[in-house]
Amino acid sequence: MSYKFVLINSESGIPEQNWVLPTPINVGRCPTSDITLEDSSISRRHCQFLIDPYGSLIVRDLGSTNGVYVDGRRVDKATLSMGAEIRLGVLTMRVELTEDELDAITDQKPGQVYDLVETERVRVVQPEEERYEIG
């Protein structure tokens, strides 16, 4: 089993694009990101998906301007359940399990585990005024 990361069209709810990649996965506007999202609401280094020492899929905000939201709640780091919706800026992704083969664009070992030092189930950030970069 692998993880599939699906970009969802915010207006129609229809999947637009998907990636099946080994963890860790860096997401951002930077062209060297594993998943590059060319939208002004996405930071150059927005977030990272990785496996914690307990085998759970984690999303971690990398100091993005517009934050990471899991099922509508802003988080610094969160354990993801399958089908969770992750909002990055104004874009939405969904995580699914798949039998599809990994996309062949990386040298990393599939399922590489990273020690996060302190693993939290979900850490919610107090709501702030949402900020979006323009231009």
CSV table of N, CA, C and O in Angstrom, one decimal:
chain,number,residue,atom,x,y,z
A,1,MET,N,0.8,-1.2,0.0
A,1,MET,CA,0.0,0.0,0.0
A,1,MET,C,0.9,1.2,0.0
A,1,MET,O,1.9,1.3,0.7
A,2,SER,N,0.4,2.2,-0.7
A,2,SER,CA,1.1,3.5,-0.8
A,2,SER,C,0.1,4.6,-0.5
A,2,SER,O,-1.1,4.4,-0.6
A,3,TYR,N,0.6,5.8,-0.3
A,3,TYR,CA,-0.3,7.0,-0.1
A,3,TYR,C,-0.4,7.7,-1.4
A,3,TYR,O,0.6,8.0,-2.2
A,4,LYS,N,-1.6,8.1,-1.8
A,4,LYS,CA,-1.9,8.9,-2.9
A,4,LYS,C,-2.3,10.3,-2.4
A,4,LYS,O,-3.2,10.4,-1.5
A,5,PHE,N,-1.7,11.4,-3.0
A,5,PHE,CA,-2.0,12.7,-2.6
A,5,PHE,C,-2.8,13.3,-3.8
A,5,PHE,O,-2.3,13.4,-4.9
A,6,VAL,N,-4.1,13.7,-3.6
A,6,VAL,CA,-5.0,14.1,-4.6
A,6,VAL,C,-5.3,15.6,-4.5
A,6,VAL,O,-5.8,16.0,-3.4
A,7,LEU,N,-5.0,16.4,-5.5
A,7,LEU,CA,-5.4,17.8,-5.6
A,7,LEU,C,-6.8,17.9,-6.0
A,7,LEU,O,-7.2,17.4,-7.1
A,8,ILE,N,-7.7,18.5,-5.2
A,8,ILE,CA,-9.1,18.6,-5.5
A,8,ILE,C,-9.4,20.0,-6.0
A,8,ILE,O,-9.0,21.0,-5.4
A,9,ASN,N,-10.3,20.1,-7.0
A,9,ASN,CA,-10.7,21.4,-7.5
A,9,ASN,C,-11.7,21.9,-6.5
A,9,ASN,O,-12.7,21.3,-6.2
A,10,SER,N,-11.4,23.1,-6.0
A,10,SER,CA,-12.2,23.7,-4.9
A,10,SER,C,-13.6,24.1,-5.3
A,10,SER,O,-14.5,24.1,-4.5
A,11,GLU,N,-13.8,24.3,-6.6
A,11,GLU,CA,-15.2,24.7,-7.1
A,11,GLU,C,-16.0,23.5,-7.3
A,11,GLU,O,-17.2,23.4,-6.9
A,12,SER,N,-15.5,22.5,-8.0
A,12,SER,CA,-16.3,21.3,-8.4
A,12,SER,C,-16.1,20.1,-7.5
A,12,SER,O,-17.0,19.2,-7.5
A,13,GLY,N,-15.0,20.1,-6.7
A,13,GLY,CA,-14.8,18.9,-5.8
A,13,GLY,C,-14.2,17.7,-6.6
A,13,GLY,O,-14.1,16.7,-6.0
A,14,ILE,N,-13.9,17.9,-7.8
A,14,ILE,CA,-13.4,16.8,-8.7
A,14,ILE,C,-11.9,16.8,-8.6
A,14,ILE,O,-11.2,17.8,-8.6
A,15,PRO,N,-11.3,15.6,-8.4
A,15,PRO,CA,-9.8,15.5,-8.4
A,15,PRO,C,-9.2,16.0,-9.7
A,15,PRO,O,-9.7,15.7,-10.8
A,16,GLU,N,-8.2,16.8,-9.6
A,16,GLU,CA,-7.5,17.4,-10.7
A,16,GLU,C,-6.2,16.7,-11.1
A,16,GLU,O,-5.8,16.5,-12.2
A,17,GLN,N,-5.4,16.3,-10.0
A,17,GLN,CA,-4.1,15.7,-10.2
A,17,GLN,C,-3.8,14.9,-9.0
A,17,GLN,O,-4.3,15.1,-7.9
A,18,ASN,N,-3.0,13.9,-9.2
A,18,ASN,CA,-2.6,13.1,-8.0
A,18,ASN,C,-1.1,12.6,-8.1
A,18,ASN,O,-0.6,12.6,-9.2
A,19,TRP,N,-0.6,12.3,-7.0
A,19,TRP,CA,0.8,11.9,-6.9
A,19,TRP,C,0.9,10.7,-5.9
A,19,TRP,O,0.2,10.7,-4.9
A,20,VAL,N,1.7,9.7,-6.3
A,20,VAL,CA,2.0,8.5,-5.4
A,20,VAL,C,3.5,8.5,-5.2
A,20,VAL,O,4.2,8.2,-6.1
A,21,LEU,N,3.9,9.0,-4.1
A,21,LEU,CA,5.3,9.2,-3.8
A,21,LEU,C,5.7,8.6,-2.5
A,21,LEU,O,4.9,8.5,-1.5
A,22,PRO,N,7.0,8.2,-2.3
A,22,PRO,CA,7.4,7.8,-1.0
A,22,PRO,C,7.7,9.0,-0.1
A,22,PRO,O,8.0,10.1,-0.5
A,23,THR,N,7.5,8.7,1.2
A,23,THR,CA,7.7,9.8,2.2
A,23,THR,C,9.2,9.9,2.5
A,23,THR,O,9.9,8.9,2.3
A,24,PRO,N,9.7,11.0,2.9
A,24,PRO,CA,9.0,12.3,3.1
A,24,PRO,C,8.7,13.0,1.8
A,24,PRO,O,9.5,12.9,0.8
A,25,ILE,N,7.7,13.8,1.8
A,25,ILE,CA,7.3,14.5,0.6
A,25,ILE,C,7.2,16.0,1.0
A,25,ILE,O,6.5,16.4,1.9
A,26,ASN,N,8.0,16.8,0.3
A,26,ASN,CA,7.9,18.3,0.5
A,26,ASN,C,7.0,18.9,-0.6
A,26,ASN,O,7.0,18.5,-1.7
A,27,VAL,N,6.1,19.8,-0.1
A,27,VAL,CA,5.1,20.4,-0.9
A,27,VAL,C,5.4,21.9,-0.9
A,27,VAL,O,5.6,22.5,0.2
A,28,GLY,N,5.4,22.6,-2.0
A,28,GLY,CA,5.5,24.0,-2.0
A,28,GLY,C,5.5,24.6,-3.5
A,28,GLY,O,5.4,23.8,-4.4
A,29,ARG,N,5.8,25.9,-3.6
A,29,ARG,CA,5.8,26.5,-4.9
A,29,ARG,C,7.2,26.3,-5.5
A,29,ARG,O,7.3,26.5,-6.7
A,30,CYS,N,8.2,26.0,-4.7
A,30,CYS,CA,9.6,25.8,-5.3
A,30,CYS,C,9.6,24.7,-6.3
A,30,CYS,O,9.1,23.6,-6.0
A,31,PRO,N,10.3,24.8,-7.4
A,31,PRO,CA,10.3,23.8,-8.4
A,31,PRO,C,11.0,22.5,-8.0
A,31,PRO,O,10.9,21.5,-8.6
A,32,THR,N,11.8,22.6,-6.9
A,32,THR,CA,12.5,21.4,-6.4
A,32,THR,C,11.7,20.6,-5.4
A,32,THR,O,12.1,19.6,-4.9
A,33,SER,N,10.5,21.1,-5.1
A,33,SER,CA,9.6,20.4,-4.2
A,33,SER,C,9.2,19.1,-4.8
A,33,SER,O,9.1,19.0,-6.1
A,34,ASP,N,8.9,18.1,-4.0
A,34,ASP,CA,8.4,16.8,-4.6
A,34,ASP,C,7.0,17.0,-5.2
A,34,ASP,O,6.7,16.4,-6.3
A,35,ILE,N,6.2,17.8,-4.6
A,35,ILE,CA,4.9,18.3,-5.2
A,35,ILE,C,5.0,19.8,-5.3
A,35,ILE,O,5.0,20.5,-4.3
A,36,THR,N,5.0,20.3,-6.6
A,36,THR,CA,5.1,21.7,-6.8
A,36,THR,C,3.7,22.2,-7.2
A,36,THR,O,3.1,21.7,-8.1
A,37,LEU,N,3.2,23.2,-6.4
A,37,LEU,CA,1.9,23.8,-6.6
A,37,LEU,C,2.1,25.2,-6.9
A,37,LEU,O,2.5,26.0,-6.1
A,38,GLU,N,1.8,25.6,-8.2
A,38,GLU,CA,2.1,26.9,-8.6
A,38,GLU,C,0.9,27.8,-8.4
A,38,GLU,O,0.1,28.1,-9.3
A,39,ASP,N,0.7,28.3,-7.1
A,39,ASP,CA,-0.3,29.1,-6.7
A,39,ASP,C,0.3,30.1,-5.7
A,39,ASP,O,1.0,29.7,-4.9
A,40,SER,N,-0.1,31.4,-5.8
A,40,SER,CA,0.5,32.4,-5.0
A,40,SER,C,0.1,32.3,-3.5
A,40,SER,O,0.8,32.8,-2.6
A,41,SER,N,-0.9,31.5,-3.1
A,41,SER,CA,-1.2,31.2,-1.7
A,41,SER,C,-0.3,30.2,-1.1
A,41,SER,O,-0.4,29.9,0.1
A,42,ILE,N,0.5,29.5,-1.9
A,42,ILE,CA,1.4,28.5,-1.4
A,42,ILE,C,2.8,29.0,-1.2
A,42,ILE,O,3.3,29.7,-2.1
A,43,SER,N,3.4,28.7,-0.1
A,43,SER,CA,4.8,29.2,0.2
A,43,SER,C,5.8,28.4,-0.6
A,43,SER,O,5.4,27.2,-1.0
A,44,ARG,N,7.0,28.9,-0.7
A,44,ARG,CA,8.0,28.1,-1.5
A,44,ARG,C,8.2,26.8,-0.8
A,44,ARG,O,8.3,25.8,-1.5
A,45,ARG,N,8.3,26.7,0.5
A,45,ARG,CA,8.4,25.5,1.3
A,45,ARG,C,7.2,25.5,2.2
A,45,ARG,O,7.2,26.0,3.3
A,46,HIS,N,6.1,24.9,1.8
A,46,HIS,CA,4.8,25.0,2.5
A,46,HIS,C,4.7,24.0,3.6
A,46,HIS,O,4.4,24.3,4.8
A,47,CYS,N,4.8,22.7,3.2
A,47,CYS,CA,4.6,21.6,4.2
A,47,CYS,C,5.3,20.4,3.8
A,47,CYS,O,5.8,20.3,2.7
A,48,GLN,N,5.3,19.4,4.7
A,48,GLN,CA,6.0,18.1,4.5
A,48,GLN,C,5.1,17.0,5.0
A,48,GLN,O,4.5,17.1,6.1
A,49,PHE,N,5.0,15.9,4.2
A,49,PHE,CA,4.3,14.7,4.7
A,49,PHE,C,5.4,13.7,5.0
A,49,PHE,O,6.3,13.5,4.2
A,50,LEU,N,5.2,13.0,6.1
A,50,LEU,CA,6.2,12.0,6.5
A,50,LEU,C,5.6,11.0,7.4
A,50,LEU,O,4.4,11.1,7.9
A,51,ILE,N,6.3,9.9,7.7
A,51,ILE,CA,5.8,8.8,8.6
A,51,ILE,C,6.5,9.0,9.9
A,51,ILE,O,7.7,9.1,10.0
A,52,ASP,N,5.7,9.0,11.0
A,52,ASP,CA,6.3,9.1,12.3
A,52,ASP,C,6.8,7.7,12.8
A,52,ASP,O,6.6,6.7,12.1
A,53,PRO,N,7.5,7.6,13.9
A,53,PRO,CA,8.0,6.3,14.4
A,53,PRO,C,6.9,5.3,14.7
A,53,PRO,O,7.2,4.1,14.8
A,54,TYR,N,5.7,5.7,14.8
A,54,TYR,CA,4.6,4.8,15.1
A,54,TYR,C,3.9,4.3,13.8
A,54,TYR,O,2.9,3.6,13.8
A,55,GLY,N,4.4,4.8,12.6
A,55,GLY,CA,3.8,4.3,11.4
A,55,GLY,C,2.7,5.2,10.9
A,55,GLY,O,2.1,4.9,9.9
A,56,SER,N,2.4,6.3,11.5
A,56,SER,CA,1.3,7.2,11.1
A,56,SER,C,1.8,8.2,10.1
A,56,SER,O,2.9,8.7,10.2
A,57,LEU,N,0.9,8.6,9.2
A,57,LEU,CA,1.2,9.7,8.2
A,57,LEU,C,1.0,11.0,8.9
A,57,LEU,O,0.0,11.2,9.5
A,58,ILE,N,2.0,11.9,8.8
A,58,ILE,CA,2.0,13.2,9.5
A,58,ILE,C,2.1,14.3,8.4
A,58,ILE,O,2.8,14.1,7.5
A,59,VAL,N,1.4,15.4,8.7
A,59,VAL,CA,1.7,16.6,7.9
A,59,VAL,C,2.3,17.6,8.8
A,59,VAL,O,1.8,17.7,10.0
A,60,ARG,N,3.3,18.3,8.4
A,60,ARG,CA,4.0,19.3,9.2
A,60,ARG,C,4.1,20.6,8.4
A,60,ARG,O,4.6,20.6,7.3
A,61,ASP,N,3.6,21.7,9.0
A,61,ASP,CA,3.8,23.0,8.4
A,61,ASP,C,5.2,23.4,8.4
A,61,ASP,O,5.9,23.3,9.5
A,62,LEU,N,5.8,23.9,7.4
A,62,LEU,CA,7.2,24.3,7.3
A,62,LEU,C,7.3,25.8,7.5
A,62,LEU,O,8.2,26.4,6.9
A,63,GLY,N,6.4,26.5,8.2
A,63,GLY,CA,6.5,27.9,8.4
A,63,GLY,C,5.8,28.7,7.3
A,63,GLY,O,6.2,29.8,7.0
A,64,SER,N,4.8,28.1,6.7
A,64,SER,CA,4.1,28.7,5.6
A,64,SER,C,3.4,30.0,6.0
A,64,SER,O,3.0,30.1,7.1
A,65,THR,N,3.2,30.9,5.1
A,65,THR,CA,2.5,32.1,5.3
A,65,THR,C,1.0,31.9,5.6
A,65,THR,O,0.4,32.4,6.5
A,66,ASN,N,0.4,31.0,4.8
A,66,ASN,CA,-1.1,30.8,4.9
A,66,ASN,C,-1.5,29.6,5.6
A,66,ASN,O,-2.7,29.3,5.7
A,67,GLY,N,-0.6,28.8,6.2
A,67,GLY,CA,-0.9,27.7,7.0
A,67,GLY,C,-1.3,26.4,6.4
A,67,GLY,O,-1.5,26.3,5.2
A,68,VAL,N,-1.5,25.4,7.2
A,68,VAL,CA,-1.9,24.1,6.9
A,68,VAL,C,-3.2,23.8,7.7
A,68,VAL,O,-3.2,24.0,8.9
A,69,TYR,N,-4.2,23.4,7.0
A,69,TYR,CA,-5.5,23.1,7.7
A,69,TYR,C,-5.9,21.7,7.5
A,69,TYR,O,-5.9,21.2,6.3
A,70,VAL,N,-6.2,20.9,8.5
A,70,VAL,CA,-6.6,19.5,8.4
A,70,VAL,C,-8.1,19.5,8.8
A,70,VAL,O,-8.4,19.8,10.0
A,71,ASP,N,-8.9,19.1,7.9
A,71,ASP,CA,-10.4,19.1,8.1
A,71,ASP,C,-10.9,20.4,8.8
A,71,ASP,O,-11.6,20.4,9.7
A,72,GLY,N,-10.4,21.5,8.2
A,72,GLY,CA,-10.8,22.8,8.7
A,72,GLY,C,-10.1,23.4,9.9
A,72,GLY,O,-10.4,24.5,10.3
A,73,ARG,N,-9.2,22.7,10.5
A,73,ARG,CA,-8.5,23.2,11.7
A,73,ARG,C,-7.1,23.5,11.4
A,73,ARG,O,-6.4,22.6,10.8
A,74,ARG,N,-6.6,24.7,11.7
A,74,ARG,CA,-5.2,25.0,11.5
A,74,ARG,C,-4.3,24.2,12.4
A,74,ARG,O,-4.5,24.1,13.6
A,75,VAL,N,-3.2,23.7,11.8
A,75,VAL,CA,-2.3,22.8,12.6
A,75,VAL,C,-0.8,23.2,12.2
A,75,VAL,O,-0.5,23.6,11.2
A,76,ASP,N,0.0,22.9,13.2
A,76,ASP,CA,1.5,23.0,13.0
A,76,ASP,C,1.9,21.6,12.5
A,76,ASP,O,2.8,21.5,11.6
A,77,LYS,N,1.3,20.6,13.1
A,77,LYS,CA,1.7,19.2,12.8
A,77,LYS,C,0.4,18.4,13.2
A,77,LYS,O,-0.2,18.6,14.2
A,78,ALA,N,0.1,17.4,12.4
A,78,ALA,CA,-1.1,16.6,12.7
A,78,ALA,C,-0.9,15.2,12.1
A,78,ALA,O,-0.3,15.0,11.0
A,79,THR,N,-1.5,14.2,12.8
A,79,THR,CA,-1.6,12.9,12.3
A,79,THR,C,-2.8,12.8,11.4
A,79,THR,O,-3.9,13.3,11.7
A,80,LEU,N,-2.6,12.2,10.2
A,80,LEU,CA,-3.7,12.2,9.2
A,80,LEU,C,-4.4,10.9,9.1
A,80,LEU,O,-3.7,9.8,9.2
A,81,SER,N,-5.7,10.9,9.0
A,81,SER,CA,-6.5,9.7,8.7
A,81,SER,C,-6.7,9.7,7.2
A,81,SER,O,-6.7,10.7,6.6
A,82,MET,N,-7.0,8.5,6.7
A,82,MET,CA,-7.3,8.4,5.3
A,82,MET,C,-8.5,9.1,4.9
A,82,MET,O,-9.5,9.1,5.6
A,83,GLY,N,-8.5,9.9,3.8
A,83,GLY,CA,-9.6,10.7,3.4
A,83,GLY,C,-9.6,12.1,4.0
A,83,GLY,O,-10.4,12.9,3.7
A,84,ALA,N,-8.6,12.4,4.9
A,84,ALA,CA,-8.5,13.7,5.4
A,84,ALA,C,-8.3,14.7,4.3
A,84,ALA,O,-7.6,14.5,3.4
A,85,GLU,N,-8.9,15.9,4.5
A,85,GLU,CA,-8.7,17.0,3.6
A,85,GLU,C,-7.7,18.0,4.2
A,85,GLU,O,-7.9,18.4,5.3
A,86,ILE,N,-6.7,18.3,3.4
A,86,ILE,CA,-5.6,19.2,3.9
A,86,ILE,C,-5.7,20.4,3.0
A,86,ILE,O,-5.6,20.3,1.8
A,87,ARG,N,-5.9,21.6,3.6
A,87,ARG,CA,-6.0,22.8,2.8
A,87,ARG,C,-4.6,23.5,3.0
A,87,ARG,O,-4.1,23.7,4.1
A,88,LEU,N,-4.0,23.8,1.9
A,88,LEU,CA,-2.8,24.5,1.8
A,88,LEU,C,-3.0,25.8,1.0
A,88,LEU,O,-3.3,25.8,-0.2
A,89,GLY,N,-3.0,26.9,1.7
A,89,GLY,CA,-3.4,28.2,1.1
A,89,GLY,C,-4.8,28.1,0.7
A,89,GLY,O,-5.7,27.8,1.5
A,90,VAL,N,-5.1,28.3,-0.6
A,90,VAL,CA,-6.5,28.1,-1.1
A,90,VAL,C,-6.7,26.8,-1.8
A,90,VAL,O,-7.8,26.5,-2.3
A,91,LEU,N,-5.7,25.9,-1.8
A,91,LEU,CA,-5.8,24.6,-2.5
A,91,LEU,C,-6.1,23.5,-1.5
A,91,LEU,O,-5.8,23.6,-0.3
A,92,THR,N,-6.8,22.5,-1.9
A,92,THR,CA,-7.2,21.4,-1.1
A,92,THR,C,-6.6,20.1,-1.6
A,92,THR,O,-6.7,19.8,-2.8
A,93,MET,N,-6.0,19.3,-0.7
A,93,MET,CA,-5.6,17.9,-1.1
A,93,MET,C,-6.3,16.9,-0.2
A,93,MET,O,-6.7,17.2,0.9
A,94,ARG,N,-6.4,15.7,-0.7
A,94,ARG,CA,-6.9,14.6,0.0
A,94,ARG,C,-5.9,13.5,0.0
A,94,ARG,O,-5.2,13.3,-1.0
A,95,VAL,N,-5.8,12.7,1.1
A,95,VAL,CA,-4.9,11.6,1.2
A,95,VAL,C,-5.7,10.3,1.1
A,95,VAL,O,-6.7,10.2,1.8
A,96,GLU,N,-5.2,9.4,0.3
A,96,GLU,CA,-5.9,8.1,0.1
A,96,GLU,C,-4.8,7.0,0.1
A,96,GLU,O,-3.7,7.2,-0.2
A,97,LEU,N,-5.3,5.8,0.4
A,97,LEU,CA,-4.4,4.6,0.3
A,97,LEU,C,-4.6,4.1,-1.1
A,97,LEU,O,-5.8,4.2,-1.7
A,98,THR,N,-3.6,3.6,-1.7
A,98,THR,CA,-3.7,3.1,-3.1
A,98,THR,C,-2.8,1.9,-3.3
A,98,THR,O,-1.8,1.7,-2.6
A,99,GLU,N,-3.1,1.1,-4.3
A,99,GLU,CA,-2.3,0.0,-4.7
A,99,GLU,C,-1.4,0.4,-5.9
A,99,GLU,O,-0.6,-0.4,-6.4
A,100,ASP,N,-1.6,1.7,-6.4
A,100,ASP,CA,-0.9,2.2,-7.5
A,100,ASP,C,0.6,2.1,-7.2
A,100,ASP,O,1.0,2.3,-6.0
A,101,GLU,N,1.4,2.0,-8.2
A,101,GLU,CA,2.9,2.0,-8.0
A,101,GLU,C,3.4,3.4,-7.8
A,101,GLU,O,2.8,4.4,-8.2
A,102,LEU,N,4.5,3.5,-7.0
A,102,LEU,CA,5.1,4.8,-6.8
A,102,LEU,C,5.5,5.5,-8.0
A,102,LEU,O,6.0,4.9,-9.0
A,103,ASP,N,5.3,6.8,-8.1
A,103,ASP,CA,5.9,7.6,-9.2
A,103,ASP,C,7.4,7.6,-9.1
A,103,ASP,O,8.0,7.6,-8.1
A,104,ALA,N,8.0,7.4,-10.3
A,104,ALA,CA,9.5,7.2,-10.3
A,104,ALA,C,10.2,8.5,-10.5
A,104,ALA,O,10.8,8.7,-11.5
A,105,ILE,N,10.2,9.3,-9.4
A,105,ILE,CA,10.9,10.6,-9.6
A,105,ILE,C,11.9,10.9,-8.4
A,105,ILE,O,12.3,12.0,-8.2
A,106,THR,N,12.2,9.9,-7.6
A,106,THR,CA,13.0,10.1,-6.4
A,106,THR,C,13.9,9.0,-6.1
A,106,THR,O,13.7,7.9,-6.5
A,107,ASP,N,15.0,9.3,-5.4
A,107,ASP,CA,16.0,8.3,-5.0
A,107,ASP,C,15.7,7.8,-3.6
A,107,ASP,O,16.4,6.9,-3.1
A,108,GLN,N,14.7,8.3,-2.9
A,108,GLN,CA,14.4,8.0,-1.5
A,108,GLN,C,13.9,6.6,-1.4
A,108,GLN,O,13.2,6.1,-2.3
A,109,LYS,N,14.1,6.0,-0.2
A,109,LYS,CA,13.5,4.7,0.1
A,109,LYS,C,12.0,4.9,0.4
A,109,LYS,O,11.7,5.7,1.2
A,110,PRO,N,11.2,4.0,-0.1
A,110,PRO,CA,9.7,4.1,0.2
A,110,PRO,C,9.5,3.9,1.7
A,110,PRO,O,10.1,3.1,2.3
A,111,GLY,N,8.6,4.7,2.2
A,111,GLY,CA,8.2,4.6,3.6
A,111,GLY,C,9.3,4.9,4.6
A,111,GLY,O,9.2,4.5,5.7
A,112,GLN,N,10.2,5.8,4.3
A,112,GLN,CA,11.3,6.2,5.2
A,112,GLN,C,10.6,6.9,6.4
A,112,GLN,O,9.8,7.7,6.3
A,113,VAL,N,11.1,6.5,7.6
A,113,VAL,CA,10.5,7.0,8.9
A,113,VAL,C,11.5,8.0,9.4
A,113,VAL,O,12.7,7.9,9.4
A,114,TYR,N,10.9,9.1,9.9
A,114,TYR,CA,11.6,10.2,10.6
A,114,TYR,C,11.2,10.4,12.0
A,114,TYR,O,10.0,10.3,12.3
A,115,ASP,N,12.1,10.6,12.9
A,115,ASP,CA,11.9,10.8,14.3
A,115,ASP,C,11.5,12.3,14.4
A,115,ASP,O,12.3,13.2,14.2
A,116,LEU,N,10.3,12.5,14.9
A,116,LEU,CA,9.8,13.9,15.0
A,116,LEU,C,10.1,14.5,16.4
A,116,LEU,O,9.6,15.5,16.7
A,117,VAL,N,10.8,13.8,17.3
A,117,VAL,CA,11.1,14.1,18.6
A,117,VAL,C,9.9,14.1,19.5
A,117,VAL,O,9.8,13.3,20.4
A,118,GLU,N,8.9,14.9,19.2
A,118,GLU,CA,7.7,14.9,20.0
A,118,GLU,C,6.5,14.8,19.0
A,118,GLU,O,6.2,15.6,18.2
A,119,THR,N,5.9,13.6,19.1
A,119,THR,CA,4.7,13.4,18.2
A,119,THR,C,3.5,13.7,18.9
A,119,THR,O,3.2,13.2,20.0
A,120,GLU,N,2.6,14.5,18.3
A,120,GLU,CA,1.4,14.9,18.9
A,120,GLU,C,0.3,14.4,17.9
A,120,GLU,O,0.4,14.3,16.7
A,121,ARG,N,-0.9,14.0,18.5
A,121,ARG,CA,-2.0,13.6,17.7
A,121,ARG,C,-2.5,14.7,16.8
A,121,ARG,O,-2.5,14.6,15.6
A,122,VAL,N,-2.8,15.9,17.3
A,122,VAL,CA,-3.1,17.1,16.6
A,122,VAL,C,-2.8,18.3,17.4
A,122,VAL,O,-3.2,18.3,18.6
A,123,ARG,N,-2.2,19.2,16.9
A,123,ARG,CA,-2.0,20.5,17.6
A,123,ARG,C,-2.7,21.6,16.8
A,123,ARG,O,-2.3,21.8,15.7
A,124,VAL,N,-3.7,22.2,17.4
A,124,VAL,CA,-4.5,23.2,16.8
A,124,VAL,C,-3.9,24.5,17.1
A,124,VAL,O,-3.6,24.9,18.2
A,125,VAL,N,-3.7,25.4,16.1
A,125,VAL,CA,-3.3,26.7,16.3
A,125,VAL,C,-4.5,27.6,16.5
A,125,VAL,O,-5.5,27.5,15.7
A,126,GLN,N,-4.4,28.5,17.4
A,126,GLN,CA,-5.6,29.4,17.6
A,126,GLN,C,-5.9,30.2,16.3
A,126,GLN,O,-5.0,30.6,15.6
A,127,PRO,N,-7.2,30.3,16.0
A,127,PRO,CA,-7.6,30.9,14.7
A,127,PRO,C,-7.0,32.4,14.7
A,127,PRO,O,-7.1,33.1,15.6
A,128,GLU,N,-6.5,32.7,13.5
A,128,GLU,CA,-6.1,34.1,13.3
A,128,GLU,C,-6.7,34.5,12.0
A,128,GLU,O,-7.3,33.7,11.3
A,129,GLU,N,-6.6,35.8,11.7
A,129,GLU,CA,-7.1,36.3,10.4
A,129,GLU,C,-6.3,35.6,9.3
A,129,GLU,O,-5.1,35.5,9.4
A,130,GLU,N,-7.0,35.0,8.4
A,130,GLU,CA,-6.4,34.3,7.3
A,130,GLU,C,-5.6,35.3,6.4
A,130,GLU,O,-6.1,36.3,6.1
A,131,ARG,N,-4.4,34.9,6.0
A,131,ARG,CA,-3.6,35.8,5.1
A,131,ARG,C,-3.3,35.0,3.8
A,131,ARG,O,-2.9,33.9,3.8
A,132,TYR,N,-3.4,35.7,2.7
A,132,TYR,CA,-3.1,35.2,1.4
A,132,TYR,C,-2.1,36.1,0.7
A,132,TYR,O,-2.4,37.3,0.7
A,133,GLU,N,-1.1,35.6,0.2
A,133,GLU,CA,-0.2,36.4,-0.6
A,133,GLU,C,-0.9,36.8,-1.9
A,133,GLU,O,-1.5,35.9,-2.6
A,134,ILE,N,-0.7,38.0,-2.3
A,134,ILE,CA,-1.3,38.4,-3.6
A,134,ILE,C,-0.2,38.8,-4.5
A,134,ILE,O,0.6,39.6,-4.2
A,135,GLY,N,-0.2,38.3,-5.7
A,135,GLY,CA,0.8,38.7,-6.7
A,135,GLY,C,1.9,37.8,-6.8
A,135,GLY,O,2.6,37.1,-6.5
